[in-house]
Short mmCIF file of C-alpha atoms and ligand atoms in Angstrom, two decimals:
data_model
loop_
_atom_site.label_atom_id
_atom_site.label_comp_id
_atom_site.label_asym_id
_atom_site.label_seq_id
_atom_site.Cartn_x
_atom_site.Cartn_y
_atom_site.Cartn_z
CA UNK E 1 0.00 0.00 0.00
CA UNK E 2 2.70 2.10 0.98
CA UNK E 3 4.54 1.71 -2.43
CA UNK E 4 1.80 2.79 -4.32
CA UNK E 5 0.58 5.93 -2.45
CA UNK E 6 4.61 6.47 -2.51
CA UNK E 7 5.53 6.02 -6.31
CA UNK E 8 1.79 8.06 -7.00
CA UNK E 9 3.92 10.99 -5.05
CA UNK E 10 7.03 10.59 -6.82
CA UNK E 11 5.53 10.38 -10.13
CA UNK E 12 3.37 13.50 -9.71
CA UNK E 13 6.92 15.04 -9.27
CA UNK E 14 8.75 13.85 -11.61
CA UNK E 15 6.83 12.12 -14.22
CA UNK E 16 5.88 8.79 -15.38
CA UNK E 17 9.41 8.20 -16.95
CA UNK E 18 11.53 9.33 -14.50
CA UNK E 19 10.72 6.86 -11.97
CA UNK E 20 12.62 3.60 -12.62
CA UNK E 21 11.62 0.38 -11.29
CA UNK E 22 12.73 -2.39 -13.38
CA UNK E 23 15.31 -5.02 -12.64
CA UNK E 24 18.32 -3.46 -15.05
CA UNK E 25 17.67 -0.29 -13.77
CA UNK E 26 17.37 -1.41 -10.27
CA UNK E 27 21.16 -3.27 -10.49
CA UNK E 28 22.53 -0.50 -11.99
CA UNK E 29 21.51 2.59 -9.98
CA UNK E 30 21.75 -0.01 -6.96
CA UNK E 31 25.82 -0.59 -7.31
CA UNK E 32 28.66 1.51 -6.87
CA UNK E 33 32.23 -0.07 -8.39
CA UNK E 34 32.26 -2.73 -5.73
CA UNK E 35 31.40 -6.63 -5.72
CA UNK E 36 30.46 -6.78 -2.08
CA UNK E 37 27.04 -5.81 -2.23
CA UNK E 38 23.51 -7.11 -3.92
CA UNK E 39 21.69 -4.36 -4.96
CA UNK E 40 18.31 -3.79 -4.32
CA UNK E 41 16.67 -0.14 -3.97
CA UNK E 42 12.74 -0.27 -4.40
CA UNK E 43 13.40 2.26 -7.55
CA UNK E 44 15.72 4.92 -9.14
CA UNK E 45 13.87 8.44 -9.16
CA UNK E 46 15.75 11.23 -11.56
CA UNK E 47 14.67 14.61 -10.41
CA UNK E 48 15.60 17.10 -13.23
CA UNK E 49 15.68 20.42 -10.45
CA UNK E 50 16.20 21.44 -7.05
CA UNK E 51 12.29 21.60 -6.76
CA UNK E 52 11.89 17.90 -7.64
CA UNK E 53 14.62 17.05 -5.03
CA UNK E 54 13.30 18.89 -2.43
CA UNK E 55 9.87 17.24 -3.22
CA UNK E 56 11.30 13.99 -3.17
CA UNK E 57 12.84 14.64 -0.08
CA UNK E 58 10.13 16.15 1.27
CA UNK E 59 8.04 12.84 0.14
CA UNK E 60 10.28 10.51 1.70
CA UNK E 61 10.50 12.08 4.78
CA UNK E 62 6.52 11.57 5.11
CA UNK E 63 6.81 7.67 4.24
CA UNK E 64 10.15 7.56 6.36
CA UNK E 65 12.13 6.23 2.92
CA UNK E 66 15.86 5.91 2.90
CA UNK E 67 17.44 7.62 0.05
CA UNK E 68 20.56 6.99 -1.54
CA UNK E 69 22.13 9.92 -3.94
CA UNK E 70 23.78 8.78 -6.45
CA UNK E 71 26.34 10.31 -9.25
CA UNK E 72 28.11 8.69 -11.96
CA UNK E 73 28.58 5.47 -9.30
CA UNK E 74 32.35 5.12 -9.72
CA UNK E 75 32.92 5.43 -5.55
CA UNK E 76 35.11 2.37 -4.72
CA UNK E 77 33.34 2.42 -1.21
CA UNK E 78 30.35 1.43 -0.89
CA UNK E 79 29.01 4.82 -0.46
CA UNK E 80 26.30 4.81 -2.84
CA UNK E 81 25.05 1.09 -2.89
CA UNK E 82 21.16 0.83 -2.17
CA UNK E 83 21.00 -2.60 -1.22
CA UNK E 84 18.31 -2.52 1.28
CA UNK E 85 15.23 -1.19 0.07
CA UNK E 86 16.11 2.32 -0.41
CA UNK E 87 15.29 4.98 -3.23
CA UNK E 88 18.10 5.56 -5.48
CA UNK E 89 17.70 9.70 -6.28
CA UNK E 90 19.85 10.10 -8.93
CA UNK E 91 21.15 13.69 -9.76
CA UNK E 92 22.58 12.26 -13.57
CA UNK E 93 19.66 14.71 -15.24
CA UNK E 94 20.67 17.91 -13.79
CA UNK E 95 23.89 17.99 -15.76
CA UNK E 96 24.04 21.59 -17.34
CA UNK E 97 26.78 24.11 -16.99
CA UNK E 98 24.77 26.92 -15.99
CA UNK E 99 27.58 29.64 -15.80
CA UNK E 100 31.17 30.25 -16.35
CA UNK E 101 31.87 33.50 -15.37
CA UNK E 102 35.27 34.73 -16.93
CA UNK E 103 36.13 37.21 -14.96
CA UNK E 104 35.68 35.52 -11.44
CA UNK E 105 37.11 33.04 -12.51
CA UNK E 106 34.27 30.11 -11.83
CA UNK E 107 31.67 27.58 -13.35
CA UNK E 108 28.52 26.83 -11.74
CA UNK E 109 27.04 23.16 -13.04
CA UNK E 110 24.40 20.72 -11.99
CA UNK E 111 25.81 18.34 -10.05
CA UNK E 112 25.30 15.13 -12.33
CA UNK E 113 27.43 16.88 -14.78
CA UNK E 114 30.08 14.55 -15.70
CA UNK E 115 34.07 15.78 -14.62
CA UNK E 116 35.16 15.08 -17.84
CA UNK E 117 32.81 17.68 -19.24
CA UNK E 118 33.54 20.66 -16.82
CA UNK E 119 37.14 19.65 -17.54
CA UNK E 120 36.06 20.48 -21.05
CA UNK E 121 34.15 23.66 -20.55
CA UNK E 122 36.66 25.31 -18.39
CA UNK E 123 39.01 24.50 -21.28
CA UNK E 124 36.72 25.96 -23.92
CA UNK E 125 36.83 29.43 -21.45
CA UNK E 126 40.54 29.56 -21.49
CA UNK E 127 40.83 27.86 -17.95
CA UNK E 128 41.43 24.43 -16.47
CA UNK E 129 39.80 22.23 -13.78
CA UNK E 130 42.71 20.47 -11.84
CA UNK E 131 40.76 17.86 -10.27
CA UNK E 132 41.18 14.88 -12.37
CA UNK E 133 41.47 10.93 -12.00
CA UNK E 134 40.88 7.51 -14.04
CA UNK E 135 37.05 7.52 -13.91
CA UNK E 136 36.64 11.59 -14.71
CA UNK E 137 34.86 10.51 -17.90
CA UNK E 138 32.12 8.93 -16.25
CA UNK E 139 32.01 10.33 -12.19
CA UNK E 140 29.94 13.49 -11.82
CA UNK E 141 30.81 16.73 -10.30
CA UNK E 142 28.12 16.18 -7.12
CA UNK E 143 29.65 12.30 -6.19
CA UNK E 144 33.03 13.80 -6.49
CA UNK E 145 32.10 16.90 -3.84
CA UNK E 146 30.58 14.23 -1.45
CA UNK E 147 33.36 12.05 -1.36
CA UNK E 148 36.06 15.12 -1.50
CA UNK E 149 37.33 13.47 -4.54
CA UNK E 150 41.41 13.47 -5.44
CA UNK E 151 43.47 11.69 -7.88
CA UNK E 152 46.75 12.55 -9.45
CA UNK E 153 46.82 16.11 -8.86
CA UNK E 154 46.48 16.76 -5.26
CA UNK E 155 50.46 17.26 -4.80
CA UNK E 156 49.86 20.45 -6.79
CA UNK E 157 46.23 21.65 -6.99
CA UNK E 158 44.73 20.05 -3.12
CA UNK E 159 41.43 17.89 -3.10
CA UNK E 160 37.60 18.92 -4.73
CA UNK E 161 37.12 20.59 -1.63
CA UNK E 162 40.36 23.18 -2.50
CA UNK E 163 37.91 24.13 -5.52
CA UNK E 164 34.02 24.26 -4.07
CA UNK E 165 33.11 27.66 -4.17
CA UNK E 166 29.52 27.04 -3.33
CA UNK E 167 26.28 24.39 -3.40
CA UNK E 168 23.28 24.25 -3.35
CA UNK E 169 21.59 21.41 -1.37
CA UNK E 170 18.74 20.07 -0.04
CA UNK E 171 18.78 18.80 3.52
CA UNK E 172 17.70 15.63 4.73
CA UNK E 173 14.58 17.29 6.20
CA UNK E 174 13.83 19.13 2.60
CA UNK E 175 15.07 22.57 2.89
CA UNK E 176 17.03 24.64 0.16
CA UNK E 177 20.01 25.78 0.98
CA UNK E 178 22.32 28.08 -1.27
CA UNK E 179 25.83 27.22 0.94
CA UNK E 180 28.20 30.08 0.39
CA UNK E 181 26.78 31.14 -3.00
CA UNK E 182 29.93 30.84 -4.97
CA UNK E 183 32.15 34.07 -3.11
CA UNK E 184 35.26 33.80 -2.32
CA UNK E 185 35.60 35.46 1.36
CA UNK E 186 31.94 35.05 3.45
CA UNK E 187 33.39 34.88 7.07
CA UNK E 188 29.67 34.82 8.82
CA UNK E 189 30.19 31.68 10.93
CA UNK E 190 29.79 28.15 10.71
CA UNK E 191 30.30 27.04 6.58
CA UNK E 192 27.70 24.28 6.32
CA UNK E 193 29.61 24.06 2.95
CA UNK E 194 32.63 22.31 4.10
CA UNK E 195 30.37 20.36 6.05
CA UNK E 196 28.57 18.88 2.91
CA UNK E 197 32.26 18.26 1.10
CA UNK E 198 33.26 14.90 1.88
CA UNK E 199 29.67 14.02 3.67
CA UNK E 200 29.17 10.96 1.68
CA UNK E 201 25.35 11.55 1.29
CA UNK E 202 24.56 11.71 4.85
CA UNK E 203 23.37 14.93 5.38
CA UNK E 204 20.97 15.81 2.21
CA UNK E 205 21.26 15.88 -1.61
CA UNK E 206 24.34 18.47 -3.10
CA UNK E 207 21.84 19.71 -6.40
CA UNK E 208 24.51 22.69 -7.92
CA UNK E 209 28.02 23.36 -7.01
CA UNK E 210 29.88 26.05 -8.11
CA UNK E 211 33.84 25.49 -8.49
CA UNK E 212 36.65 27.79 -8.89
CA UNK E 213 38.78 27.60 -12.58
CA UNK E 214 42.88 27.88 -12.59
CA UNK E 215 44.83 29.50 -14.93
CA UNK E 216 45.87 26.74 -17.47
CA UNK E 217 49.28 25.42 -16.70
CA UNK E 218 52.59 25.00 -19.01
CA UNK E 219 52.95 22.64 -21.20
CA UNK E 220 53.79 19.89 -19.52
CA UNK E 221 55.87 16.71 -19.62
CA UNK E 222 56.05 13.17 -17.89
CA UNK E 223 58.80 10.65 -16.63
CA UNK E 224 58.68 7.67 -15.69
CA UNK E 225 61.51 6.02 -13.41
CA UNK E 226 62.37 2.32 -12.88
CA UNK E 227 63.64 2.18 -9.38
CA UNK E 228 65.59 -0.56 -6.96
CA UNK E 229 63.04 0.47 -4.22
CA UNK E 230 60.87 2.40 -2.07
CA UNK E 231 63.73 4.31 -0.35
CA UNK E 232 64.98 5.29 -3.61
CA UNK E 233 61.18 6.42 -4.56
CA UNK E 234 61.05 8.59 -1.46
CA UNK E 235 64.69 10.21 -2.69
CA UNK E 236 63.34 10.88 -6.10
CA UNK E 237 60.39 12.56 -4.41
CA UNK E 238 62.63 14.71 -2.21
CA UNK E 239 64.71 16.19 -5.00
CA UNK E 240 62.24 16.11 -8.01
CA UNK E 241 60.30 19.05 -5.79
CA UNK E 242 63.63 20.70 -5.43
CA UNK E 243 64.07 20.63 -8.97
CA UNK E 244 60.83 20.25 -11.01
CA UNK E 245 57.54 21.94 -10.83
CA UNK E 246 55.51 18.89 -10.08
CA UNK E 247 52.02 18.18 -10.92
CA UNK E 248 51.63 14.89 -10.32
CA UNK E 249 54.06 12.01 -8.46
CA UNK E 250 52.37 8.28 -8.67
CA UNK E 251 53.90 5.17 -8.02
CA UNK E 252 53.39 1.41 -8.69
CA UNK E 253 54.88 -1.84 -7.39
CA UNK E 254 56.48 -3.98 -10.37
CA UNK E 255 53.32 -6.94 -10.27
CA UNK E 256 51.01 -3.81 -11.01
CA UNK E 257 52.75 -2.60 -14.46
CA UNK E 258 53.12 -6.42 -15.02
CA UNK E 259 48.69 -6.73 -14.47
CA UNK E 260 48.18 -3.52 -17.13
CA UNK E 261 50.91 -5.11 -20.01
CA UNK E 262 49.01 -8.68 -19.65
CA UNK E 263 45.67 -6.81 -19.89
CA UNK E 264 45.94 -3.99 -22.37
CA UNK E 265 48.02 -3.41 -25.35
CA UNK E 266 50.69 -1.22 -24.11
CA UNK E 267 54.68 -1.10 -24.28
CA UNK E 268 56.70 -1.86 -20.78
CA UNK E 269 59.05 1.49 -20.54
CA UNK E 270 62.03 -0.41 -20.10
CA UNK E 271 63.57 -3.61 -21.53
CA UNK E 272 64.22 -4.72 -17.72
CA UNK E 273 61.82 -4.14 -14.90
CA UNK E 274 62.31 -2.76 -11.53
CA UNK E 275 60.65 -3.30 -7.76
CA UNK E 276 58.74 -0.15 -8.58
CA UNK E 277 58.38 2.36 -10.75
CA UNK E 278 58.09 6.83 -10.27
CA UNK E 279 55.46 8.38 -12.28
CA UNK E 280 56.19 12.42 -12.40
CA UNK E 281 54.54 15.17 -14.33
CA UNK E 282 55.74 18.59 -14.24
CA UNK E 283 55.93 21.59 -16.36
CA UNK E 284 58.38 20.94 -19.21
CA UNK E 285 61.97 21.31 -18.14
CA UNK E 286 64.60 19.10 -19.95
CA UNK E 287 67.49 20.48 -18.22
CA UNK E 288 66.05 20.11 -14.87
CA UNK E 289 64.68 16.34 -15.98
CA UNK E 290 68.27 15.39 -16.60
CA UNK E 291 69.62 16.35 -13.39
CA UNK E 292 67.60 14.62 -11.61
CA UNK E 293 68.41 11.73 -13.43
CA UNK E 294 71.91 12.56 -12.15
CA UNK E 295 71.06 12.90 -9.32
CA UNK E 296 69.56 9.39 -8.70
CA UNK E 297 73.21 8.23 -10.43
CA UNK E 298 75.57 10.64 -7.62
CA UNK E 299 73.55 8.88 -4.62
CA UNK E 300 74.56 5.64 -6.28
CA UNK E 301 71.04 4.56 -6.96
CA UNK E 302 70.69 2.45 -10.08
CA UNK E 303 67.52 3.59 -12.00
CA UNK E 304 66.14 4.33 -15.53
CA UNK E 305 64.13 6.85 -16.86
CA UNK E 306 62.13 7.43 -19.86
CA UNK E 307 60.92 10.54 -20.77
CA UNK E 308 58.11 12.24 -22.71
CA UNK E 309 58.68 14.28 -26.37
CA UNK E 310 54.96 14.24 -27.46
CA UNK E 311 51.47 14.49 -26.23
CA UNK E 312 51.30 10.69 -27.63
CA UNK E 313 54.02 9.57 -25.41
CA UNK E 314 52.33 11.78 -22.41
CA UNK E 315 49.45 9.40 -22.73
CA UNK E 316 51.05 6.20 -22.93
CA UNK E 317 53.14 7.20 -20.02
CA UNK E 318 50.04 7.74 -18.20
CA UNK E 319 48.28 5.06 -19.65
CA UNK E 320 50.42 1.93 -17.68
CA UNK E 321 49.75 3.85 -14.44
CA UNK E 322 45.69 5.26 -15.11
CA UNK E 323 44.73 1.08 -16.22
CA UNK E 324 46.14 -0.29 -13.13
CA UNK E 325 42.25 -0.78 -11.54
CA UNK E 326 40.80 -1.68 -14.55
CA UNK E 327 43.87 -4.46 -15.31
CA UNK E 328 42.57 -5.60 -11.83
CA UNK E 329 38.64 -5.37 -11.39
CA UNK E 330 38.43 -8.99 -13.07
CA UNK E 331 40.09 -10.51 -9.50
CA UNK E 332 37.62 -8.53 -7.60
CA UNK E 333 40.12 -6.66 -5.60
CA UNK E 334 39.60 -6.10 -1.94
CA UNK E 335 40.77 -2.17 -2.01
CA UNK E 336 42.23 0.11 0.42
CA UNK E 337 42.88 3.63 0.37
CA UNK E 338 45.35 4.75 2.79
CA UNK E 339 47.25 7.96 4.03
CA UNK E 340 50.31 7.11 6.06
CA UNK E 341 52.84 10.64 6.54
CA UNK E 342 55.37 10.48 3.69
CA UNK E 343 58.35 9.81 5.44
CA UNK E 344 56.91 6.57 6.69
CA UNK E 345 55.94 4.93 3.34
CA UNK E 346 58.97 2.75 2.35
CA UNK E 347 58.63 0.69 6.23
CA UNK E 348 54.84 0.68 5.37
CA UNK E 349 55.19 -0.72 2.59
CA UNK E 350 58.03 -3.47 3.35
CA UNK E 351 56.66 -4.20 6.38
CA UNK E 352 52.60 -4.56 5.12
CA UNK E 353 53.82 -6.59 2.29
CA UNK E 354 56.48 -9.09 4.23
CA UNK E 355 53.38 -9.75 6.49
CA UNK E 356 50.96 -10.21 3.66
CA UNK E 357 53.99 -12.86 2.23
CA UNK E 358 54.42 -14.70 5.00
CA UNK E 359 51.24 -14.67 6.79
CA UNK E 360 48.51 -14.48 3.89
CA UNK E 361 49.84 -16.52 0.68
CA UNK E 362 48.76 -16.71 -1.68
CA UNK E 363 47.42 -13.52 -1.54
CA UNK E 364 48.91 -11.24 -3.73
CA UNK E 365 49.05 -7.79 -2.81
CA UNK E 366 48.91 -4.77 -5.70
CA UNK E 367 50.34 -1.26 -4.56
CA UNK E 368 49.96 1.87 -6.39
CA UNK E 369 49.03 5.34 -5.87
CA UNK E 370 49.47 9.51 -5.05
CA UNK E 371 52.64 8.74 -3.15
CA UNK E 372 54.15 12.30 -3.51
CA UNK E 373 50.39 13.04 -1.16
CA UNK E 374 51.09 9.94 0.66
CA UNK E 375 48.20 8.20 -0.28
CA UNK E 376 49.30 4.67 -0.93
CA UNK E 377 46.02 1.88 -2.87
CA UNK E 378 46.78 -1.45 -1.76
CA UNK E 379 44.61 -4.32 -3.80
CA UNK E 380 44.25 -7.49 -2.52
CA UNK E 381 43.50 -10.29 -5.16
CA UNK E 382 41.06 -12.71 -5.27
CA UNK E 383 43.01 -16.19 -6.01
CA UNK E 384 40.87 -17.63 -8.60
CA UNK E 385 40.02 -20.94 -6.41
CA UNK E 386 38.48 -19.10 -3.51
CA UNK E 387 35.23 -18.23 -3.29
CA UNK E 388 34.15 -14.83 -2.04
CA UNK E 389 33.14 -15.39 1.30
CA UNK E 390 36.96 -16.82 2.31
CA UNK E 391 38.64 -13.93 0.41
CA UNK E 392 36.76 -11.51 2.49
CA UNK E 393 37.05 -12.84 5.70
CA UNK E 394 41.30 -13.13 5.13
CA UNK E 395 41.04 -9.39 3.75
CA UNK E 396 39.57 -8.38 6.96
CA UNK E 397 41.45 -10.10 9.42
CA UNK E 398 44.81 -8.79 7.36
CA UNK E 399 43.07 -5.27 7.44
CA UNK E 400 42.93 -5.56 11.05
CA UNK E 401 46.89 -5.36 11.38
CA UNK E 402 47.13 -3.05 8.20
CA UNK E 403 45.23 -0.67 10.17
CA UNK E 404 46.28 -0.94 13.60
CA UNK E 405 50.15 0.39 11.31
CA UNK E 406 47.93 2.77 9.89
CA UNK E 407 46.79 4.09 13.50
CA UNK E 408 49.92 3.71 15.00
CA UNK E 409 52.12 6.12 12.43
CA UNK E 410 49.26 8.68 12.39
CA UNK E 411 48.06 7.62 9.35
CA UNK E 412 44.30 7.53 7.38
CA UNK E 413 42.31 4.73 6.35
CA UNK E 414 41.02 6.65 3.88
CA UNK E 415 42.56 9.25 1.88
CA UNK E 416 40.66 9.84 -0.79
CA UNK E 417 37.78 7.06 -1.30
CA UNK E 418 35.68 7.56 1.35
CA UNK E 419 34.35 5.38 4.38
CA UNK E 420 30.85 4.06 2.68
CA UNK E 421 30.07 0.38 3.67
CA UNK E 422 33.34 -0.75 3.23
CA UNK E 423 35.76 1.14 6.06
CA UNK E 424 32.57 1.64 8.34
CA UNK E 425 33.69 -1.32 10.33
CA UNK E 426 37.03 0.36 10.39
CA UNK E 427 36.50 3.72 11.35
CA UNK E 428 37.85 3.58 14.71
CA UNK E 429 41.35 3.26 13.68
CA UNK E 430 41.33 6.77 12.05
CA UNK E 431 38.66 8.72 13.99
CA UNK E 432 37.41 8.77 18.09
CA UNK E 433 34.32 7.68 19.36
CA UNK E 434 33.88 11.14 20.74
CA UNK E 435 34.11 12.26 16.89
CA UNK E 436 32.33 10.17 15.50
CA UNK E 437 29.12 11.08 18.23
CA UNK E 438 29.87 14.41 17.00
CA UNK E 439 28.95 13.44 13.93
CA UNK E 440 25.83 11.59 14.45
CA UNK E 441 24.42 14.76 16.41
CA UNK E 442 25.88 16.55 13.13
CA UNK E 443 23.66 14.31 10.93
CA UNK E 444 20.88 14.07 13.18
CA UNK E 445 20.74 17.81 12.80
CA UNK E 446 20.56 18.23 8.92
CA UNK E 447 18.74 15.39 8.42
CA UNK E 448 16.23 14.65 11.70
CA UNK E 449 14.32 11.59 10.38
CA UNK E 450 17.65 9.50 9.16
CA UNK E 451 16.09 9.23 5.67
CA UNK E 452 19.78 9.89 3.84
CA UNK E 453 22.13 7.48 3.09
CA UNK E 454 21.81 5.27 6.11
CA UNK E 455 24.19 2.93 7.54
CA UNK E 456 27.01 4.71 5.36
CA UNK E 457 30.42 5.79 7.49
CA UNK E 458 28.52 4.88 10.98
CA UNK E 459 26.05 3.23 12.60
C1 2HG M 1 43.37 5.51 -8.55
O1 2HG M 1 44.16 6.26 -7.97
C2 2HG M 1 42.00 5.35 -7.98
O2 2HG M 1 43.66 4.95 -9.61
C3 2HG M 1 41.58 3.88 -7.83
O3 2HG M 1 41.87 6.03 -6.78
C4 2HG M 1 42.39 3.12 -6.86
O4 2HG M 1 41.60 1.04 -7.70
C5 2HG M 1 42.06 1.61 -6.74
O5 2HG M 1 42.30 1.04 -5.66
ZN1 ZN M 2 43.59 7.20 -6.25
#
């Protein structure tokens, strides 16, 4: 009975098409870009305004309805799964760029506008948008504020939440809210806006967000760097900011390049591998490129470089470290995302690994990542003879001592990804019970009735 009175409501707001209930569309909107979960929301509703999302918060506040917003559903978390009942609200029809505006310097989009394509209108306006990663092509702006998206170019241009200039939202108890309104200095007490950045859908529904646009860098150029090991990583990293003007410093363990050359069609950089491998991109310097290649040779460290001459060899560069996930989705990785301060990441690193060898074979563990932000993606694979419920239980019993390293060096167990469903049973290693109380008063707050994103970060 409830159902139908309910999807009467959500019809009258957003029309007969716009309210999905059948089984493809229920797996799809149901699923973020992890296996854990089995999807199953009672139906995917695709507002096209802030009206119709305040209505349909409004409506499910009435008939006490979870809902789950959802972007372009690349999160790696969890955060967006539906998989117990709830209504999927996706924002993927409000995906105009309503204003640039040249002279301030910022666009103002719907929030299911896809990253790739405000990448592409801040280019068309003479600017650039620096927040960029694999899945830009398909993620949308609004998923990327609530999870304080980051990628490859944090060591030079922060997080999203460097760039949010305003939002609009709706709260979990249906009220507009125009956070900020796009200036740049509004020092009138608490910003709700900051509040909203990395909320994970816990609070209400981000509609509009308006970002600030950089002045388009240099051309630039990339290097990659073969590398005996992870102390000789950390010394590139030390004197390539001396002597470059970095934009991005990524790193990957030797079994990683070796997943993306079995999977896709692309050349190995060097006719001998390494332990790991030094992605940097910087603005075009040859001179200083070479001397840090001497560099490397003076402190006796025996490495190769290659080093970009075209925009084609930019992207195939890029290419062997941007297709490490996708080289590994097919052994349904078990992923984490973690900060640990940079002078701590070559003992991380040996030590997580020599436990995962001797304790966890034949695990094989997959590291990669924003090292130069100290933001280190381990992937755990699935050995093809397990099934999944043995492969998760080992992943969490090894995450147990992976984190209690994390917690004990000061580290994050989650830098960029976002708690969801998957770190919620791990969120006491990075934050205190006293925050995390704080936080449930927060969301209580903004969102009285509980109706958004439940069960997502905590309890
Ligand atoms: C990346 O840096 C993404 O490529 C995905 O954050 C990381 O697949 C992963 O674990
Ligand atoms: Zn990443």
């Amino acid at each position: 009975m409830r159902d139908s009175t309910l999807f009467a409501g959500l019809t009258d707001i957003v029309g007969n098409r716009h309210l999905l209930t059948d089984p493809e569309s229920l797996q799809r909107f149901g699923l973020d870009r992890t296996d854990f979960w089995t999807p199953k929301p009672c139906a995917a509703v695709l507002p096209a305004s802030v009206d119709e999302v305040r209505d349909i918060v409004r409506l499910a506040n009435r008939h006490r309805l979870a809902i789950v917003p959802s972007g372009g559903r690349t999160g790696l978390s969890g955060g967006a799964v539906a998989a117990n009942g709830e209504l999927v609200l996706s924002l993927q029809r409000m995906d105009s760029i309503l204003e640039v505006d040249t002279v301030g310097r910022s666009l103002r989009c719907g929030a299911g506008v896809v990253t790739g394509h405000v990448h592409q209108a801040a280019r068309e306006n003479g600017f650039y948008f620096p927040v960029d990663f694999a899945s830009s092509g398909s993620s949308q702006i609004g998923g990327n504020v609530a999870t304080n998206a980051g990628g490859i170019r944090v060591i030079r241009y922060g997080m999203m939440r460097h760039w949010v200039q305003g939002l609009k939202v709706v709260t979990g108890a249906g009220d507009v809210l125009d956070l900020n309104r796009g200036l740049i200095k509004n020092n009138t007490g608490l910003d709700f806006r900051q509040l909203f950045i990395g909320s994970e859908g816990i609070l209400g529904v981000i509609c509009e967000v308006t970002l600030g646009l950089a002045e388009p860098p240099p051309p630039g150029q990339v290097m990659v760097f073969g590398l005996p090991d992870y102390d000789a990583l950390m010394a590139l990293l030390g004197e390539a900011r001396r002597q470059l003007t970095l934009s991005a410093f990524e790193f990957f363990s030797d079994n990683a390049l070796g997943h993306v050359l079995a999977r896709f069609d692309l050349k190995a950089p060097f006719s001998q591998r390494y332990p790991c491998y030094g992605l940097l991109e910087f603005d075009r310097n040859d001179d200083a490129a070479l001397s840090l290649f001497r560099y490397l040779q003076e402190q006796g460290i025996r490495a190769d470089a290659v080093i970009s001459h075209s925009d084609e060899q930019v992207a195939s560069l890029w290419a062997l470290r941007e297709n490490i996930t996708e080289s590994l989705s097919a052994r349904q990785p078990w992923k984490q995302d973690i900060a640990v301060p940079i002078p701590v990441v070559p003992d991380f690193i040996r030590d997580v690994g020599g436990l995962i060898e001797s304790e966890y074979s034949p695990l094989e563990a997959v590291w990669f990542g924003h090292v130069g932000d100290g933001n280190l993606h381990l992937n755990i694979l699935k050995p093809a003879t397990w099934d999944m419920e043995d492969f998760v239980a080992q992943c969490r019993r090894l995450m147990m001592s992976v984190l209690e390293k994390v917690q004990s060096c000061g580290g994050s167990i989650s830098a960029e990804h976002g708690v969801g469903l998957l770190k919620k049973p791990f969120l006491q290693y990075s934050r205190e019970s006293a925050e995390v109380e704080l936080m449930r008063r927060v969301k209580a707050a903004f969102d009285p009735a509980g109706i958004m994103n439940p069960g997502k970060v905590f309890d």
